[in-house]
mmCIF file of C-alpha atoms in Angstrom:
data_model
loop_
_atom_site.group_PDB
_atom_site.id
_atom_site.type_symbol
_atom_site.label_atom_id
_atom_site.label_comp_id
_atom_site.label_asym_id
_atom_site.label_seq_id
_atom_site.Cartn_x
_atom_site.Cartn_y
_atom_site.Cartn_z
ATOM 1 C CA ILE A 1 11.856 -23.514 -6.288
ATOM 2 C CA ASN A 2 15.388 -24.809 -5.724
ATOM 3 C CA ASN A 3 15.853 -25.116 -9.507
ATOM 4 C CA ILE A 4 12.795 -27.362 -9.866
ATOM 5 C CA PRO A 5 9.759 -26.184 -11.865
ATOM 6 C CA SER A 6 6.773 -26.008 -9.527
ATOM 7 C CA CYS A 7 4.702 -28.388 -11.677
ATOM 8 C CA ALA A 8 7.472 -30.975 -11.478
ATOM 9 C CA ASN A 9 8.156 -30.606 -7.760
ATOM 10 C CA PRO A 10 6.803 -33.478 -5.604
ATOM 11 C CA GLN A 11 8.131 -31.853 -2.430
ATOM 12 C CA LEU A 12 5.870 -28.889 -3.137
ATOM 13 C CA LEU A 13 2.779 -30.641 -4.521
ATOM 14 C CA GLN A 14 2.870 -33.879 -2.547
ATOM 15 C CA GLN A 15 4.773 -33.367 0.698
ATOM 16 C CA LYS A 16 3.845 -29.770 1.426
ATOM 17 C CA LEU A 17 0.432 -29.411 -0.224
ATOM 18 C CA ARG A 18 -1.194 -32.786 0.382
ATOM 19 C CA GLN A 19 0.651 -34.308 3.313
ATOM 20 C CA GLU A 20 1.428 -31.281 5.502
ATOM 21 C CA TRP A 21 -1.498 -29.025 4.545
ATOM 22 C CA GLY A 22 -4.045 -31.812 4.041
ATOM 23 C CA PHE A 23 -5.194 -30.642 0.607
ATOM 24 C CA ASN A 24 -7.530 -33.166 -1.023
ATOM 25 C CA GLY A 25 -8.643 -31.352 -4.161
ATOM 26 C CA TYR A 26 -7.077 -31.346 -7.600
ATOM 27 C CA VAL A 27 -4.065 -29.409 -8.872
ATOM 28 C CA VAL A 28 -4.174 -27.552 -12.197
ATOM 29 C CA SER A 29 -1.047 -26.190 -13.822
ATOM 30 C CA ASP A 30 -0.496 -22.622 -14.857
ATOM 31 C CA CYS A 31 -1.200 -22.251 -18.568
ATOM 32 C CA TRP A 32 1.565 -23.917 -20.615
ATOM 33 C CA ALA A 33 3.608 -24.601 -17.480
ATOM 34 C CA ILE A 34 3.958 -28.312 -18.339
ATOM 35 C CA ASN A 35 5.087 -27.416 -21.847
ATOM 36 C CA ASN A 36 7.614 -25.034 -20.297
ATOM 37 C CA ILE A 37 9.196 -27.814 -18.213
ATOM 38 C CA HIS A 38 10.797 -29.014 -21.440
ATOM 39 C CA GLU A 39 10.661 -26.093 -23.878
ATOM 40 C CA HIS A 40 11.856 -23.225 -21.682
ATOM 41 C CA HIS A 41 13.145 -24.589 -18.371
ATOM 42 C CA HIS A 42 14.949 -27.497 -20.115
ATOM 43 C CA TYR A 43 14.320 -29.514 -16.962
ATOM 44 C CA ALA A 44 12.994 -32.452 -19.018
ATOM 45 C CA ASN A 45 14.579 -33.843 -22.173
ATOM 46 C CA SER A 46 11.241 -34.286 -23.950
ATOM 47 C CA TYR A 47 7.570 -33.357 -23.733
ATOM 48 C CA GLU A 48 6.781 -36.937 -22.778
ATOM 49 C CA GLU A 49 9.152 -36.723 -19.840
ATOM 50 C CA ALA A 50 7.636 -33.354 -18.855
ATOM 51 C CA VAL A 51 4.163 -34.922 -18.782
ATOM 52 C CA ALA A 52 5.378 -37.787 -16.617
ATOM 53 C CA LEU A 53 7.263 -35.526 -14.223
ATOM 54 C CA SER A 54 4.235 -33.286 -13.727
ATOM 55 C CA LEU A 55 1.719 -36.084 -13.158
ATOM 56 C CA ARG A 56 4.011 -37.930 -10.798
ATOM 57 C CA ALA A 57 4.780 -34.709 -8.936
ATOM 58 C CA GLY A 58 1.074 -34.114 -8.304
ATOM 59 C CA VAL A 59 -0.412 -32.131 -11.197
ATOM 60 C CA ASP A 60 -3.877 -33.428 -12.137
ATOM 61 C CA LEU A 61 -4.997 -31.076 -14.912
ATOM 62 C CA ASP A 62 -3.066 -29.290 -17.661
ATOM 63 C CA CYS A 63 -4.002 -25.726 -18.617
ATOM 64 C CA GLY A 64 -2.647 -26.283 -22.099
ATOM 65 C CA ASP A 65 -2.442 -29.274 -24.430
ATOM 66 C CA THR A 66 0.837 -30.947 -23.479
ATOM 67 C CA ILE A 67 -0.725 -33.811 -21.502
ATOM 68 C CA GLN A 68 -3.419 -34.238 -24.145
ATOM 69 C CA GLU A 69 -0.870 -34.370 -26.952
ATOM 70 C CA TYR A 70 1.924 -36.328 -25.300
ATOM 71 C CA GLY A 71 0.208 -38.295 -22.541
ATOM 72 C CA VAL A 72 -0.286 -41.504 -24.527
ATOM 73 C CA LYS A 73 3.252 -41.237 -25.882
ATOM 74 C CA ALA A 74 4.503 -40.886 -22.321
ATOM 75 C CA LEU A 75 2.692 -44.098 -21.402
ATOM 76 C CA ASP A 76 3.909 -45.943 -24.473
ATOM 77 C CA GLY A 77 7.450 -44.768 -23.787
ATOM 78 C CA ARG A 78 7.169 -45.955 -20.171
ATOM 79 C CA PHE A 79 7.921 -42.526 -18.752
ATOM 80 C CA MET A 80 4.948 -43.140 -16.423
ATOM 81 C CA ASP A 81 2.400 -45.816 -15.548
ATOM 82 C CA VAL A 82 -1.372 -46.060 -15.841
ATOM 83 C CA GLU A 83 -1.485 -45.765 -12.052
ATOM 84 C CA ASP A 84 -0.130 -42.205 -12.346
ATOM 85 C CA VAL A 85 -3.018 -41.327 -14.649
ATOM 86 C CA ASP A 86 -5.498 -43.026 -12.307
ATOM 87 C CA VAL A 87 -4.375 -40.864 -9.384
ATOM 88 C CA ALA A 88 -4.939 -37.668 -11.368
ATOM 89 C CA LEU A 89 -8.331 -38.842 -12.640
ATOM 90 C CA GLY A 90 -9.315 -39.851 -9.108
ATOM 91 C CA ASN A 91 -8.542 -36.380 -7.794
ATOM 92 C CA LEU A 92 -10.489 -34.737 -10.629
ATOM 93 C CA MET A 93 -13.529 -37.009 -10.450
ATOM 94 C CA GLY A 94 -13.565 -36.852 -6.658
ATOM 95 C CA VAL A 95 -13.998 -33.093 -6.684
ATOM 96 C CA LEU A 96 -16.729 -33.284 -9.333
ATOM 97 C CA MET A 97 -18.574 -35.829 -7.205
ATOM 98 C CA ASP A 98 -18.144 -33.745 -4.049
ATOM 99 C CA VAL A 99 -19.730 -30.689 -5.679
ATOM 100 C CA GLY A 100 -22.642 -32.767 -7.045
ATOM 101 C CA TYR A 101 -21.710 -32.613 -10.716
ATOM 102 C CA PHE A 102 -23.011 -36.136 -11.346
ATOM 103 C CA ASP A 103 -26.045 -35.935 -9.047
ATOM 104 C CA PRO A 104 -29.371 -36.494 -10.794
ATOM 105 C CA VAL A 105 -31.720 -33.544 -11.163
ATOM 106 C CA ASP A 106 -35.513 -33.602 -11.045
ATOM 107 C CA ASP A 107 -35.963 -34.861 -14.601
ATOM 108 C CA GLY A 108 -33.437 -37.660 -14.104
ATOM 109 C CA GLU A 109 -30.822 -36.035 -16.336
ATOM 110 C CA GLN A 110 -27.293 -35.346 -15.237
ATOM 111 C CA HIS A 111 -26.084 -31.799 -14.800
ATOM 112 C CA GLN A 112 -24.919 -30.117 -17.973
ATOM 113 C CA PRO A 113 -21.788 -27.994 -17.921
ATOM 114 C CA GLN A 114 -22.580 -24.307 -17.701
ATOM 115 C CA GLN A 115 -21.206 -21.900 -20.258
ATOM 116 C CA GLN A 116 -19.166 -18.995 -18.930
ATOM 117 C CA SER A 117 -21.192 -15.822 -18.861
ATOM 118 C CA THR A 118 -20.169 -12.917 -21.001
ATOM 119 C CA MET A 119 -19.622 -9.497 -19.416
ATOM 120 C CA ASP A 120 -22.939 -8.278 -20.841
ATOM 121 C CA GLU A 121 -24.833 -11.313 -19.536
ATOM 122 C CA THR A 122 -23.348 -10.931 -16.068
ATOM 123 C CA ALA A 123 -24.127 -7.217 -15.998
ATOM 124 C CA SER A 124 -27.697 -7.918 -17.104
ATOM 125 C CA ARG A 125 -28.146 -10.572 -14.405
ATOM 126 C CA LEU A 126 -26.804 -8.346 -11.635
ATOM 127 C CA GLU A 127 -28.703 -5.298 -12.812
ATOM 128 C CA GLY A 128 -31.952 -6.552 -11.353
ATOM 129 C CA ASP A 129 -30.406 -7.600 -8.032
ATOM 130 C CA GLU A 130 -29.168 -4.431 -6.358
ATOM 131 C CA THR A 131 -28.374 -6.185 -3.055
ATOM 132 C CA GLN A 132 -26.154 -8.736 -4.807
ATOM 133 C CA LYS A 133 -24.433 -6.011 -6.812
ATOM 134 C CA GLN A 134 -23.701 -3.943 -3.706
ATOM 135 C CA TYR A 135 -22.226 -6.991 -1.977
ATOM 136 C CA HIS A 136 -19.902 -7.768 -4.908
ATOM 137 C CA ASP A 137 -18.889 -4.131 -5.224
ATOM 138 C CA GLN A 138 -17.946 -4.036 -1.540
ATOM 139 C CA VAL A 139 -15.936 -7.270 -1.763
ATOM 140 C CA ALA A 140 -14.130 -5.981 -4.857
ATOM 141 C CA LEU A 141 -13.319 -2.715 -3.086
ATOM 142 C CA GLU A 142 -11.997 -4.523 -0.014
ATOM 143 C CA ALA A 143 -9.840 -6.805 -2.186
ATOM 144 C CA ALA A 144 -8.416 -3.789 -4.010
ATOM 145 C CA LEU A 145 -7.641 -1.940 -0.778
ATOM 146 C CA GLN A 146 -5.862 -4.934 0.726
ATOM 147 C CA SER A 147 -3.880 -5.761 -2.418
ATOM 148 C CA ILE A 148 -2.321 -2.323 -2.968
ATOM 149 C CA VAL A 149 1.325 -2.128 -1.885
ATOM 150 C CA LEU A 150 3.075 1.237 -1.579
ATOM 151 C CA LEU A 151 6.777 0.696 -2.213
ATOM 152 C CA LYS A 152 8.029 4.245 -1.793
ATOM 153 C CA ASN A 153 6.647 7.497 -0.433
ATOM 154 C CA ASN A 154 9.835 9.429 0.207
ATOM 155 C CA TYR A 155 8.322 12.898 0.047
ATOM 156 C CA GLY A 156 4.940 12.135 1.583
ATOM 157 C CA SER A 157 3.195 12.739 -1.731
ATOM 158 C CA VAL A 158 0.391 10.322 -0.913
ATOM 159 C CA PRO A 159 -2.247 10.007 0.236
ATOM 160 C CA LEU A 160 -3.688 12.867 -1.787
ATOM 161 C CA SER A 161 -6.336 15.069 -0.236
ATOM 162 C CA ILE A 162 -9.244 15.880 -2.514
ATOM 163 C CA THR A 163 -10.166 18.749 -0.216
ATOM 164 C CA THR A 164 -6.885 20.586 -0.801
ATOM 165 C CA GLN A 165 -5.872 19.155 -4.196
ATOM 166 C CA ARG A 166 -8.857 19.731 -6.445
ATOM 167 C CA LYS A 167 -6.814 19.544 -9.638
ATOM 168 C CA ILE A 168 -4.930 16.368 -10.511
ATOM 169 C CA THR A 169 -2.985 15.349 -13.594
ATOM 170 C CA LEU A 170 -2.942 11.701 -14.620
ATOM 171 C CA ILE A 171 -0.076 10.608 -16.860
ATOM 172 C CA GLY A 172 0.007 7.269 -18.617
ATOM 173 C CA PRO A 173 -1.825 5.156 -21.208
ATOM 174 C CA LEU A 174 -3.727 3.048 -18.660
ATOM 175 C CA ALA A 175 -5.379 5.878 -16.727
ATOM 176 C CA ASN A 176 -8.577 5.480 -18.711
ATOM 177 C CA ASP A 177 -8.172 1.922 -20.020
ATOM 178 C CA GLU A 178 -10.986 -0.460 -19.023
ATOM 179 C CA LEU A 179 -9.404 -3.714 -20.190
ATOM 180 C CA ILE A 180 -5.653 -3.957 -19.556
ATOM 181 C CA PRO A 181 -5.753 -3.240 -15.781
ATOM 182 C CA LEU A 182 -7.988 -6.306 -15.348
ATOM 183 C CA GLY A 183 -5.072 -8.522 -16.357
ATOM 184 C CA ASN A 184 -5.516 -11.818 -18.187
ATOM 185 C CA TYR A 185 -6.899 -13.901 -15.296
ATOM 186 C CA HIS A 186 -9.823 -11.702 -14.388
ATOM 187 C CA GLY A 187 -13.462 -12.384 -13.680
ATOM 188 C CA VAL A 188 -16.380 -10.722 -15.396
ATOM 189 C CA PRO A 189 -17.096 -7.356 -13.751
ATOM 190 C CA SER A 190 -20.506 -5.775 -14.157
ATOM 191 C CA ASN A 191 -18.824 -2.405 -14.608
ATOM 192 C CA VAL A 192 -15.278 -1.055 -14.671
ATOM 193 C CA ILE A 193 -14.188 2.252 -13.130
ATOM 194 C CA THR A 194 -10.859 3.557 -14.390
ATOM 195 C CA PRO A 195 -8.617 5.839 -12.278
ATOM 196 C CA LEU A 196 -9.677 8.770 -14.463
ATOM 197 C CA GLN A 197 -13.372 8.008 -14.042
ATOM 198 C CA GLY A 198 -13.015 7.411 -10.304
ATOM 199 C CA LEU A 199 -11.332 10.748 -9.677
ATOM 200 C CA GLN A 200 -13.870 12.547 -11.844
ATOM 201 C CA ASP A 201 -16.685 10.893 -9.873
ATOM 202 C CA LEU A 202 -15.149 12.368 -6.711
ATOM 203 C CA GLY A 203 -15.507 15.828 -8.223
ATOM 204 C CA VAL A 204 -11.810 16.334 -8.877
ATOM 205 C CA GLU A 205 -10.733 18.337 -11.928
ATOM 206 C CA VAL A 206 -8.563 15.884 -13.854
ATOM 207 C CA THR A 207 -6.227 16.468 -16.781
ATOM 208 C CA HIS A 208 -5.130 13.292 -18.569
ATOM 209 C CA PHE A 209 -1.937 13.005 -20.622
ATOM 210 C CA ARG A 210 -1.481 9.649 -22.334
ATOM 211 C CA GLY A 211 2.281 10.210 -22.431
ATOM 212 C CA CYS A 212 3.099 7.088 -24.434
ATOM 213 C CA ASN A 213 1.520 4.031 -25.959
ATOM 214 C CA ASP A 214 1.095 0.879 -23.886
ATOM 215 C CA THR A 215 2.676 -1.206 -26.683
ATOM 216 C CA ASP A 216 5.109 -0.346 -29.460
ATOM 217 C CA ASP A 217 2.669 -1.204 -32.257
ATOM 218 C CA VAL A 218 -0.148 1.073 -31.058
ATOM 219 C CA THR A 219 -0.434 4.129 -33.261
ATOM 220 C CA ASP A 220 -3.768 5.526 -32.038
ATOM 221 C CA ASN A 221 -3.017 8.193 -29.434
ATOM 222 C CA ASN A 222 -6.435 7.664 -27.809
ATOM 223 C CA SER A 223 -5.999 10.793 -25.668
ATOM 224 C CA GLU A 224 -8.661 13.130 -24.426
ATOM 225 C CA GLU A 225 -6.568 15.960 -25.788
ATOM 226 C CA ASP A 226 -3.979 16.312 -28.535
ATOM 227 C CA ASN A 227 -0.866 16.969 -26.462
ATOM 228 C CA ASP A 228 2.746 15.995 -26.189
ATOM 229 C CA GLY A 229 2.548 14.862 -22.574
ATOM 230 C CA LYS A 230 4.481 17.851 -21.199
ATOM 231 C CA ILE A 231 3.426 19.806 -18.117
ATOM 232 C CA SER A 232 4.634 23.298 -17.394
ATOM 233 C CA PRO A 233 6.329 24.073 -14.043
ATOM 234 C CA LYS A 234 3.374 26.284 -13.122
ATOM 235 C CA GLU A 235 0.923 23.454 -13.745
ATOM 236 C CA GLU A 236 3.128 21.105 -11.715
ATOM 237 C CA GLU A 237 2.943 23.439 -8.711
ATOM 238 C CA GLU A 238 -0.825 23.825 -8.893
ATOM 239 C CA GLU A 239 -1.759 20.232 -9.527
ATOM 240 C CA GLY A 240 -1.034 16.847 -8.026
ATOM 241 C CA SER A 241 0.506 14.514 -10.618
ATOM 242 C CA LEU A 242 0.031 10.747 -10.724
ATOM 243 C CA CYS A 243 1.965 8.589 -13.189
#
């Protein structure tokens, strides 16, 4: 923002976030964002300076290893003071205390950090709780509906009508991919429904053409059919096509 990396911007993290909006939690960087302040943005002349700029701007936790690797060097080089570290630790510990992380349990022991559940473990846990599963499914559906943005619809091609268009062609390598559409910051879904599976569940006759690979180094065609991705004009008239 205004040529300042967000993790080094006190106007954003201090003035706007904490002072104007009253935020009192902790701030975690995007992964490798503090490293990028020096390595890619060239906003700082060294990693030590990048660490100091981020902590003083209002970052409390590094998703990466730049603070861990260069934090002591930044202190020794007087890029920042111990007070800057204390502020970040105070924000982090304050949140942990607020959520009861250090509260004693019945046996007098402190809470132990929980391991992240695998997809299979989460699915197994939700399988026996149909009410909970239905609630999460509904929230996920609502989030999906509200997040979709239609940029162009010049010819009124959508929305499709499954009552009049019973045959649909899907073109693209992600139409039946369960992993890539989740992105790299996704939760752990109990089940994944691809566009191909969803349309088939609605009773639509679907033809899937992979068309191309999703990356240059993928050699497995992974198609339902061995085809070259071409559709005849007659097929194009009879079917709705989604790319």
